[in-house]
Amino acid sequence: MNVKLLLILLVAFCGCSSSASLKRSPYHYEYKNKFYYLETLYKTTWFKAFMACSKMGMELLSIDSDEEFDKIHEFVKDKMEYKNDLEIWTSGVIKEKDQFGWINSGNPVFSRWHPNQPNNYSGHQFCLNIWYFNKQFLLNDMECDTNMYFICESRKV
């Protein structure tokens, strides 16, 4: 059985704290006061990603600064097949027309948007992802029921 899958199942079923387990995972990253976990085994909707992070005692990714965004970018580039249309869920959600915030903190999303984004193209793009497109790794609004990878985070205690 895949070690990563086994780790996810153990954490999900035993309800134990994920920080100690994820420290040993190659899909774990530590930066300043946060631990991150990059899910590359399966894709899911924003809502299911939110629940998967919660089951591990974590939250969907919130990005507090350009520096943190750059560190996340390096981590993803190192751990995934870095190709056009790579999409990763964050905790960003729409607050008002064209205004997004991080669901974990309520803070506004800063300016690392793809050109002409957010655009609410379908009228239902209420969730925020990181999208690698046209050689740019930037933020994008997307329909919440789209399946994609995700990043969880937790604060160091």
Backbone as CSV, one residue per row, in Angstrom:
resi,resn,N_x,N_y,N_z,CA_x,CA_y,CA_z,C_x,C_y,C_z
1,MET,0.851,-1.182,0.000,0.000,0.000,0.000,0.891,1.237,0.000
2,ASN,0.487,2.239,-0.701,1.218,3.500,-0.766,1.367,4.087,0.641
3,VAL,2.592,4.451,1.015,2.868,4.969,2.355,2.082,6.247,2.618
4,LYS,1.993,7.105,1.617,1.258,8.361,1.773,-0.226,8.085,2.037
5,LEU,-0.805,7.146,1.295,-2.204,6.793,1.498,-2.395,6.214,2.897
6,LEU,-1.490,5.368,3.320,-1.571,4.794,4.652,-1.530,5.883,5.725
7,LEU,-0.642,6.855,5.567,-0.543,7.969,6.512,-1.860,8.742,6.581
8,ILE,-2.433,9.038,5.442,-3.702,9.780,5.396,-4.804,8.982,6.096
9,LEU,-4.878,7.694,5.790,-5.918,6.857,6.401,-5.735,6.754,7.915
10,LEU,-4.505,6.581,8.368,-4.251,6.501,9.810,-4.665,7.774,10.527
11,VAL,-4.304,8.912,9.971,-4.651,10.186,10.594,-6.165,10.381,10.568
12,ALA,-6.793,10.066,9.450,-8.234,10.258,9.323,-9.025,9.361,10.286
13,PHE,-8.594,8.121,10.452,-9.352,7.191,11.267,-9.041,7.267,12.760
14,CYS,-7.820,7.591,13.117,-7.507,7.594,14.543,-7.790,8.941,15.184
15,GLY,-7.970,10.003,14.370,-8.299,11.311,14.914,-7.165,11.941,15.679
16,CYS,-5.949,11.438,15.494,-4.821,12.008,16.223,-4.323,13.267,15.539
17,SER,-3.520,14.026,16.271,-2.957,15.262,15.753,-2.063,14.964,14.562
18,SER,-2.162,15.781,13.527,-1.420,15.523,12.307,-0.024,16.099,12.319
19,SER,0.264,17.090,13.122,1.543,17.776,13.055,2.711,16.825,13.214
20,ALA,2.671,15.938,14.180,3.774,15.008,14.399,3.912,14.036,13.232
21,SER,2.795,13.559,12.701,2.833,12.613,11.590,3.353,13.268,10.323
22,LEU,2.876,14.466,10.037,3.227,15.110,8.785,4.655,15.630,8.762
23,LYS,5.287,15.797,9.905,6.672,16.258,9.932,7.569,15.286,9.173
24,ARG,7.199,14.028,9.112,8.025,13.014,8.471,7.637,12.787,7.009
25,SER,6.600,13.397,6.537,6.125,13.190,5.185,6.898,14.047,4.191
26,PRO,7.214,13.487,3.023,7.865,14.313,2.001,6.922,15.378,1.442
27,TYR,5.632,15.270,1.747,4.666,16.256,1.274,4.341,17.269,2.359
28,HIS,5.180,17.318,3.352,5.073,18.269,4.445,6.109,19.362,4.221
29,TYR,5.777,20.564,4.607,6.700,21.689,4.494,6.517,22.547,5.740
30,GLU,7.564,23.118,6.208,7.514,23.961,7.389,8.092,25.320,7.026
31,TYR,7.368,26.375,7.355,7.839,27.732,7.085,7.335,28.654,8.197
32,LYS,8.254,29.359,8.796,7.960,30.259,9.916,7.095,29.556,10.948
33,ASN,5.864,30.036,11.162,5.028,29.474,12.229,3.957,28.509,11.714
34,LYS,4.157,27.937,10.500,3.156,27.040,9.935,3.764,25.725,9.452
35,PHE,2.938,24.682,9.506,3.206,23.405,8.860,2.245,23.321,7.676
36,TYR,2.704,22.775,6.563,1.867,22.625,5.372,1.870,21.164,4.952
37,TYR,0.765,20.747,4.360,0.657,19.413,3.783,0.071,19.547,2.390
38,LEU,0.780,19.051,1.392,0.346,19.104,-0.006,-0.259,17.764,-0.388
39,GLU,-1.531,17.758,-0.763,-2.203,16.535,-1.196,-2.015,16.367,-2.704
40,THR,-1.326,15.286,-3.078,-1.081,15.001,-4.496,-1.636,13.645,-4.919
41,LEU,-2.245,12.927,-3.980,-2.747,11.596,-4.277,-4.084,11.626,-5.022
42,TYR,-4.917,12.563,-4.658,-6.233,12.642,-5.301,-6.680,14.096,-5.405
43,LYS,-7.606,14.330,-6.318,-8.214,15.650,-6.504,-9.622,15.609,-5.924
44,THR,-10.085,16.759,-5.435,-11.422,16.812,-4.849,-11.971,18.234,-4.935
45,THR,-13.224,18.401,-4.563,-13.863,19.716,-4.572,-13.333,20.565,-3.415
46,TRP,-13.634,21.849,-3.432,-13.196,22.739,-2.357,-13.769,22.272,-1.017
47,PHE,-15.047,21.915,-1.000,-15.702,21.515,0.246,-15.084,20.244,0.822
48,LYS,-14.820,19.257,-0.031,-14.202,18.014,0.442,-12.752,18.251,0.860
49,ALA,-12.051,19.159,0.194,-10.684,19.514,0.601,-10.717,20.155,1.986
50,PHE,-11.685,21.028,2.198,-11.856,21.674,3.500,-12.047,20.614,4.591
51,MET,-12.891,19.629,4.323,-13.168,18.567,5.298,-11.957,17.650,5.494
52,ALA,-11.236,17.339,4.424,-10.045,16.485,4.537,-8.999,17.154,5.423
53,CYS,-8.792,18.440,5.248,-7.849,19.166,6.107,-8.327,19.132,7.552
54,SER,-9.607,19.361,7.749,-10.176,19.363,9.094,-9.980,18.016,9.783
55,LYS,-10.171,16.928,9.057,-9.991,15.587,9.626,-8.554,15.354,10.069
56,MET,-7.611,16.058,9.454,-6.200,15.933,9.834,-5.811,16.955,10.898
57,GLY,-6.802,17.709,11.409,-6.506,18.730,12.402,-5.865,19.963,11.792
58,MET,-6.128,20.188,10.507,-5.523,21.299,9.781,-6.619,22.126,9.112
59,GLU,-6.214,23.164,8.388,-7.130,24.021,7.628,-6.613,24.151,6.210
60,LEU,-7.488,24.508,5.280,-7.031,24.816,3.929,-6.087,26.015,3.975
61,LEU,-5.194,26.070,3.033,-4.148,27.081,2.964,-4.679,28.509,2.926
62,SER,-4.109,29.355,3.777,-4.283,30.811,3.737,-2.887,31.388,3.557
63,ILE,-2.752,32.357,2.699,-1.436,32.926,2.420,-1.400,34.352,2.956
64,ASP,-0.453,34.603,3.853,-0.401,35.881,4.554,0.497,36.934,3.916
65,SER,1.379,36.533,2.992,2.325,37.504,2.427,2.866,37.013,1.088
66,ASP,3.479,37.916,0.353,4.139,37.544,-0.898,5.268,36.555,-0.630
67,GLU,5.984,36.752,0.461,7.087,35.860,0.830,6.563,34.436,1.056
68,GLU,5.457,34.308,1.778,4.876,32.989,2.003,4.403,32.380,0.685
69,PHE,3.797,33.195,-0.175,3.355,32.713,-1.492,4.541,32.133,-2.260
70,ASP,5.668,32.834,-2.251,6.865,32.365,-2.960,7.379,31.047,-2.386
71,LYS,7.330,30.893,-1.060,7.766,29.647,-0.422,6.841,28.486,-0.804
72,ILE,5.541,28.738,-0.833,4.573,27.716,-1.251,4.849,27.323,-2.704
73,HIS,5.111,28.308,-3.544,5.413,28.051,-4.949,6.624,27.132,-5.082
74,GLU,7.698,27.404,-4.357,8.898,26.566,-4.390,8.584,25.138,-3.947
75,PHE,7.809,25.005,-2.885,7.424,23.705,-2.347,6.641,22.901,-3.384
76,VAL,5.634,23.512,-3.998,4.811,22.830,-5.003,5.667,22.434,-6.200
77,LYS,6.494,23.338,-6.652,7.351,23.079,-7.809,8.273,21.890,-7.554
78,ASP,8.721,21.737,-6.320,9.622,20.651,-5.946,8.896,19.312,-5.806
79,LYS,7.623,19.315,-5.448,6.916,18.081,-5.090,5.942,17.559,-6.138
80,MET,5.607,18.366,-7.145,4.576,17.951,-8.098,5.079,18.020,-9.530
81,GLU,4.351,17.359,-10.413,4.610,17.530,-11.833,4.136,18.940,-12.186
82,TYR,5.073,19.771,-12.500,4.820,21.200,-12.690,4.470,21.441,-14.150
83,LYS,3.179,21.418,-14.454,2.751,21.549,-15.842,1.557,22.490,-15.937
84,ASN,1.306,22.952,-17.148,0.203,23.871,-17.402,-1.112,23.300,-16.884
85,ASP,-1.923,24.162,-16.300,-3.238,23.837,-15.737,-3.183,23.069,-14.417
86,LEU,-2.044,23.071,-13.725,-1.978,22.549,-12.366,-2.811,23.481,-11.480
87,GLU,-3.737,22.908,-10.702,-4.624,23.694,-9.849,-4.611,23.140,-8.434
88,ILE,-4.571,24.060,-7.455,-4.493,23.676,-6.050,-5.442,24.563,-5.242
89,TRP,-6.327,23.943,-4.473,-7.267,24.699,-3.634,-6.550,25.413,-2.486
90,THR,-7.068,26.599,-2.171,-6.694,27.348,-0.975,-7.979,27.582,-0.182
91,SER,-7.886,28.296,0.937,-9.082,28.582,1.735,-9.805,29.846,1.278
92,GLY,-9.340,30.462,0.220,-9.957,31.703,-0.246,-11.376,31.505,-0.751
93,VAL,-12.269,32.417,-0.334,-13.664,32.405,-0.782,-14.114,33.838,-1.047
94,ILE,-15.142,33.966,-1.846,-15.652,35.289,-2.192,-16.354,35.911,-0.976
95,LYS,-16.096,37.196,-0.757,-16.754,37.938,0.325,-17.825,38.850,-0.260
96,GLU,-17.443,39.554,-1.288,-18.338,40.430,-2.042,-17.881,40.364,-3.489
97,LYS,-18.612,40.977,-4.385,-18.239,40.954,-5.800,-16.765,41.351,-5.967
98,ASP,-15.998,40.454,-6.574,-14.575,40.673,-6.872,-13.696,40.848,-5.637
99,GLN,-14.191,40.498,-4.455,-13.385,40.586,-3.237,-13.351,39.214,-2.569
100,PHE,-12.131,38.717,-2.358,-11.939,37.409,-1.736,-11.243,37.565,-0.401
101,GLY,-11.532,36.633,0.501,-10.882,36.605,1.807,-10.510,35.181,2.154
102,TRP,-9.593,35.050,3.109,-9.198,33.730,3.600,-10.213,33.303,4.644
103,ILE,-10.820,32.150,4.462,-11.871,31.696,5.370,-11.337,31.480,6.787
104,ASN,-10.062,31.144,6.934,-9.489,30.867,8.255,-9.317,32.130,9.084
105,SER,-8.962,33.238,8.435,-8.652,34.474,9.160,-9.606,35.619,8.852
106,GLY,-10.281,35.557,7.716,-11.125,36.668,7.289,-10.334,37.780,6.618
107,ASN,-8.998,37.666,6.594,-8.166,38.692,5.955,-8.401,38.704,4.450
108,PRO,-8.253,39.870,3.830,-8.428,39.941,2.379,-7.287,39.227,1.649
109,VAL,-7.596,38.743,0.468,-6.594,38.120,-0.384,-5.787,39.239,-1.034
110,PHE,-4.469,39.092,-1.022,-3.606,40.115,-1.614,-3.574,39.984,-3.128
111,SER,-2.638,40.616,-3.774,-2.726,40.874,-5.212,-2.031,39.896,-6.153
112,ARG,-1.799,38.685,-5.793,-1.110,37.749,-6.688,-2.088,37.043,-7.639
113,TRP,-2.896,37.800,-8.334,-3.914,37.260,-9.237,-3.366,37.091,-10.657
114,HIS,-3.870,36.080,-11.346,-3.629,35.988,-12.790,-4.238,37.234,-13.441
115,PRO,-3.724,37.642,-14.600,-4.323,38.793,-15.296,-5.824,38.590,-15.497
116,ASN,-6.580,39.651,-15.302,-8.045,39.665,-15.478,-8.794,38.759,-14.493
117,GLN,-8.178,38.456,-13.363,-8.816,37.657,-12.315,-8.931,38.502,-11.048
118,PRO,-9.892,38.270,-10.189,-10.988,37.312,-10.364,-12.010,37.841,-11.365
119,ASN,-12.631,36.913,-12.081,-13.598,37.343,-13.101,-14.973,36.703,-12.960
120,ASN,-15.128,35.740,-12.051,-16.401,35.037,-11.865,-17.003,34.660,-13.217
121,TYR,-16.187,34.033,-14.043,-16.521,33.712,-15.433,-17.883,33.056,-15.602
122,SER,-18.202,32.065,-14.813,-19.453,31.328,-14.968,-20.587,31.889,-14.112
123,GLY,-20.262,32.892,-13.300,-21.245,33.396,-12.357,-21.296,32.578,-11.086
124,HIS,-20.439,31.546,-10.991,-20.420,30.651,-9.830,-18.999,30.391,-9.334
125,GLN,-18.063,31.267,-9.601,-16.674,31.065,-9.185,-16.457,31.745,-7.834
126,PHE,-16.758,30.999,-6.767,-16.742,31.556,-5.415,-15.555,31.087,-4.574
127,CYS,-14.757,30.155,-5.095,-13.620,29.617,-4.348,-12.311,29.988,-5.050
128,LEU,-11.245,29.978,-4.286,-9.955,30.468,-4.780,-8.941,29.341,-4.869
129,ASN,-8.250,29.286,-6.003,-7.197,28.293,-6.173,-5.916,28.969,-6.652
130,ILE,-4.825,28.210,-6.556,-3.578,28.606,-7.188,-3.549,27.847,-8.510
131,TRP,-3.235,28.543,-9.579,-3.319,27.972,-10.927,-2.016,28.224,-11.645
132,TYR,-1.385,27.163,-12.142,-0.194,27.316,-12.977,-0.662,27.317,-14.423
133,PHE,-0.591,28.472,-15.055,-1.083,28.646,-16.415,-0.228,29.698,-17.110
134,ASN,0.114,29.459,-18.366,0.958,30.377,-19.139,2.247,30.738,-18.391
135,LYS,2.858,29.722,-17.780,4.125,29.865,-17.051,4.024,30.816,-15.854
136,GLN,2.805,30.953,-15.307,2.597,31.789,-14.130,1.867,30.987,-13.060
137,PHE,2.344,31.072,-11.834,1.766,30.397,-10.673,1.094,31.479,-9.843
138,LEU,-0.209,31.687,-10.076,-0.919,32.807,-9.465,-2.322,32.394,-9.031
139,LEU,-3.041,33.320,-8.413,-4.380,33.062,-7.883,-5.451,33.212,-8.955
140,ASN,-6.549,32.463,-8.754,-7.640,32.420,-9.711,-8.929,32.053,-8.968
141,ASP,-10.045,32.604,-9.407,-11.331,32.171,-8.854,-11.865,31.016,-9.689
142,MET,-12.564,30.095,-9.030,-13.009,28.878,-9.697,-14.291,28.383,-9.050
143,GLU,-15.055,27.593,-9.807,-16.252,26.970,-9.261,-15.834,25.977,-8.175
144,CYS,-16.498,26.022,-7.050,-16.110,25.244,-5.868,-16.238,23.734,-6.058
145,ASP,-17.024,23.290,-7.032,-17.201,21.853,-7.234,-16.212,21.260,-8.236
146,THR,-15.195,22.033,-8.617,-14.131,21.543,-9.489,-13.175,20.675,-8.674
147,ASN,-12.724,19.574,-9.245,-11.781,18.692,-8.556,-10.351,19.149,-8.807
148,MET,-9.588,19.303,-7.711,-8.176,19.652,-7.818,-7.454,19.250,-6.536
149,TYR,-6.128,19.323,-6.570,-5.317,19.051,-5.390,-5.527,20.172,-4.371
150,PHE,-4.948,20.023,-3.179,-5.115,21.065,-2.155,-3.942,21.066,-1.192
151,ILE,-3.811,22.162,-0.456,-2.783,22.302,0.562,-3.468,22.612,1.886
152,CYS,-3.090,21.854,2.917,-3.564,22.097,4.272,-2.447,22.783,5.060
153,GLU,-2.834,23.475,6.109,-1.851,24.117,6.974,-2.298,24.022,8.426
154,SER,-1.319,24.141,9.317,-1.618,24.291,10.732,-0.547,25.182,11.332
155,ARG,-0.916,25.855,12.384,0.020,26.747,13.075,0.842,25.954,14.077
156,LYS,2.103,26.311,14.203,2.949,25.691,15.219,2.454,26.146,16.590
157,VAL,2.492,25.249,17.544,2.095,25.598,18.911,3.267,25.629,19.832
